[in-house]
């Protein structure tokens, strides 16, 4: 620190020495210049105060053009200078210049003493040399004949050269080599601009010399030119801002880790704002990047960081006490809030010295605000992802036990079975699956479902004998180790007593319901010497028990070959598709604001004559594995769009959403198929939304991206289904042609009770809106959830609260009855 301080003192001393030298040379030049008489034959005599006014106006009209890292100023001071040279006495020009420009530096720019002294000395030097060069070349010629023009031009060029030279030397003395590089780079543009303004000045002098009233058209033309440049400037700046913001977003996206992301964002902010320091403070933490230092520093004392609550936002002059905070010589700062939706707002600060930079203005505040908004989204996203990761981690932490029932999980169970097998024990593995659990869950909600599962776990536990264990495998599936006295008969006996324990009605908050269980049994060691085999065979037996309605079955190797459910499904799905036995039901999607129907989702339905209704996730998975997905997708798409066309004919004007399986998304034939069906049915492609799951697009391959963009070209909308389950980034998804996100029902259904889920829905909605995506919430089961979605400003809702999926005729009737508008 002390080292840094003394270096700064040396620098300051050097600048003062340079200033003194310039002042001395300038005074000498002025003394010489004062010996020249006014030019004979002038049509009028410009007094010092008029020249001063000219310089003040020119100084105020300075136009800054900055192209990313190059700054150019167009100053019109060549014009008063040329008038002063031609029409004023040398003394009037010197006084006019110092008073006019000086006043602006003091009053308007409020320059500090060091800088002011430097600039005044520079003005003296420029003016003195300008006059000397001009008068030596001019000799006894008139300024308005060709040789006079040359003299004027050289005089003006001399002042420009002095200016550039002095600034370069000052930067070198200040150890700011970066600045010199910039001056050198902008030299070309400087020469160009200087030449143009000098020539304009010469023309203006010539006109006024021959006819003083010529000043009027000359001023008008100058004014119009200035306006044109300003318009150009604001347009090009807007474009540059856009470009900068784009590059900024890109850099954040491409950073390897969250920490890198914040760091690279700050480095970008610092460069874009041409600042020395950029700082981000959120809550109690703050980090900073400083020019010339790689990496990001964490601030030791975040309490000292300016905070939106403590410091006014916008442009600030840096005061002595703030200097301590920044730890470096800066003159001004811009502070803007970083908005996030979860309340923990932060602030973004940049600070810079006034040496080379022209000073911040309202445009810079605006740019920083845009950057802060982007940064806010990034932060929020990081936090959301971190939250989800925490959740995953804690789930892994609870790896061996299930939180709801406190029972061990499948892995634990497999290990236990392994131990028994290794010990050559005889035992049975049983799998218990509730028959109508999904129905309970769907009708009464997850809360009742959860209570039911906990109660089932208790009852099974109570029915077990010494040495028997129970584990929870999945939502409504339990694995048991039973210790029957003797083989098959004993095992069936144990299964019956477990089933009986579950047969008494369940009660939950005033509801009474019966849930039956199906139990499948495999005997060890007869039916397998591996835990996995035993579990799989118990599963086969369990499905058999369901199929025949017996309630419990022991595995039978004879039957296994034909009767696994999967085989049945796979075998008959083909026929069902060909014969059109797969139906399509529709579930309405409603505008959250007024519950007007904005679309329906097509959901495939298949009722098998022996198995009963087969759930679509089950047969879709089978279709994907057996090459039946293309005909299934075609069937659903065609049926859905034909039905939509009929609905349109009946005066309904909503859209249709169709689910697309992962397999289809890598099928190059899909876009052709969609285009053909859209064409055949005459439906506007924009009314068709294809729902693809988040995980599908995350595993994006060149093939799926080709399919996605081909679909986009057809004009159909794309929706990201089950959003929130896949840990992907919304920002990443928007690189794909996506129009909508559908927040997974696991988050939505629980919003009203799970505070955390509500937060996730809200922040996802805000982020999606910022990215111009429509937000659909699925799985809305009650009014409370609808109200929360309203508050979260989600766009569209779908769920059992409004309507279940139904056949087309039922949908038509439902629409005729007024739909969901009565539900509030
Ligand atoms: P999904 O795309 O997430 O479809 C929404 C599922 O949520 C449907 O189940 C629907 O009946 C159910 N649902 C709607 N409202 C609520 C509610 O308020 N609460 C609860 N708990 N559930 C609600 P479904 O019809 O059983 O479909 C399951 C999945 O099968 C679908 O999930 C979709 O991924 C897939 N699927 C359905 N039809 C098709 C199809 O034609 N093609 C493809 N590829 N997949 C399909
Ligand atoms: Ca869907
Ligand atoms: Ca979904």
CSV table of N, CA and C in Angstrom, one decimal, residues 48-60 92-107 123:
chain,number,residue,atom,x,y,z
A,48,UNK,N,-12.1,40.0,-27.7
A,48,UNK,CA,-11.8,38.7,-26.9
A,48,UNK,C,-13.0,38.0,-26.4
A,49,UNK,N,-14.0,38.8,-25.9
A,49,UNK,CA,-15.1,38.1,-25.3
A,49,UNK,C,-16.0,37.3,-26.3
A,50,UNK,N,-16.0,37.9,-27.6
A,50,UNK,CA,-16.8,37.1,-28.6
A,50,UNK,C,-16.0,35.8,-28.9
A,51,UNK,N,-14.7,35.9,-28.9
A,51,UNK,CA,-13.9,34.6,-29.1
A,51,UNK,C,-14.1,33.7,-28.0
A,52,UNK,N,-14.2,34.2,-26.7
A,52,UNK,CA,-14.4,33.4,-25.5
A,52,UNK,C,-15.7,32.7,-25.6
A,53,UNK,N,-16.8,33.4,-26.0
A,53,UNK,CA,-18.1,32.8,-26.2
A,53,UNK,C,-18.0,31.7,-27.2
A,54,UNK,N,-17.3,31.9,-28.3
A,54,UNK,CA,-17.1,30.9,-29.3
A,54,UNK,C,-16.5,29.6,-28.8
A,55,UNK,N,-15.4,29.8,-28.0
A,55,UNK,CA,-14.8,28.6,-27.5
A,55,UNK,C,-15.7,27.9,-26.4
A,56,UNK,N,-16.4,28.7,-25.6
A,56,UNK,CA,-17.2,28.1,-24.6
A,56,UNK,C,-18.3,27.2,-25.3
A,57,UNK,N,-18.9,27.8,-26.4
A,57,UNK,CA,-20.0,27.0,-27.1
A,57,UNK,C,-19.4,25.8,-27.7
A,58,UNK,N,-18.2,25.9,-28.4
A,58,UNK,CA,-17.6,24.8,-29.0
A,58,UNK,C,-17.3,23.7,-28.0
A,59,UNK,N,-16.8,24.1,-26.8
A,59,UNK,CA,-16.4,23.2,-25.7
A,59,UNK,C,-17.7,22.4,-25.2
A,60,UNK,N,-18.8,23.2,-25.2
A,60,UNK,CA,-20.1,22.5,-24.7
A,60,UNK,C,-20.6,21.6,-25.8
A,92,UNK,N,-6.3,39.0,-28.1
A,92,UNK,CA,-7.7,38.7,-28.0
A,92,UNK,C,-7.9,37.2,-28.1
A,93,UNK,N,-7.2,36.5,-29.0
A,93,UNK,CA,-7.4,35.1,-29.2
A,93,UNK,C,-6.9,34.3,-27.9
A,94,UNK,N,-5.7,34.7,-27.4
A,94,UNK,CA,-5.2,34.1,-26.2
A,94,UNK,C,-6.1,34.2,-25.1
A,95,UNK,N,-6.6,35.4,-24.8
A,95,UNK,CA,-7.5,35.7,-23.7
A,95,UNK,C,-8.8,35.0,-23.9
A,96,UNK,N,-9.4,35.1,-25.1
A,96,UNK,CA,-10.6,34.4,-25.4
A,96,UNK,C,-10.6,32.9,-25.2
A,97,UNK,N,-9.5,32.3,-25.7
A,97,UNK,CA,-9.3,30.9,-25.5
A,97,UNK,C,-9.3,30.5,-24.0
A,98,UNK,N,-8.4,31.2,-23.3
A,98,UNK,CA,-8.2,30.8,-21.9
A,98,UNK,C,-9.5,31.0,-21.1
A,99,UNK,N,-10.2,32.1,-21.3
A,99,UNK,CA,-11.4,32.4,-20.6
A,99,UNK,C,-12.5,31.5,-21.0
A,100,UNK,N,-12.7,31.4,-22.3
A,100,UNK,CA,-13.9,30.6,-22.8
A,100,UNK,C,-13.8,29.1,-22.4
A,101,UNK,N,-12.7,28.5,-22.9
A,101,UNK,CA,-12.5,27.1,-22.6
A,101,UNK,C,-12.3,26.8,-21.1
A,102,UNK,N,-11.5,27.7,-20.5
A,102,UNK,CA,-11.2,27.5,-19.0
A,102,UNK,C,-12.5,27.6,-18.2
A,103,UNK,N,-13.4,28.5,-18.5
A,103,UNK,CA,-14.6,28.6,-17.7
A,103,UNK,C,-15.4,27.3,-17.8
A,104,UNK,N,-15.5,26.7,-19.0
A,104,UNK,CA,-16.2,25.4,-19.1
A,104,UNK,C,-15.6,24.3,-18.2
A,105,UNK,N,-14.2,24.3,-18.3
A,105,UNK,CA,-13.5,23.2,-17.5
A,105,UNK,C,-13.8,23.4,-16.0
A,106,UNK,N,-13.8,24.6,-15.6
A,106,UNK,CA,-14.0,24.9,-14.1
A,106,UNK,C,-15.5,24.7,-13.7
A,107,UNK,N,-16.3,25.4,-14.5
A,107,UNK,CA,-17.7,25.5,-14.1
A,107,UNK,C,-18.5,24.2,-14.5
A,123,UNK,N,-3.6,24.7,-23.2
A,123,UNK,CA,-4.2,25.7,-24.1
A,123,UNK,C,-3.3,26.8,-24.4
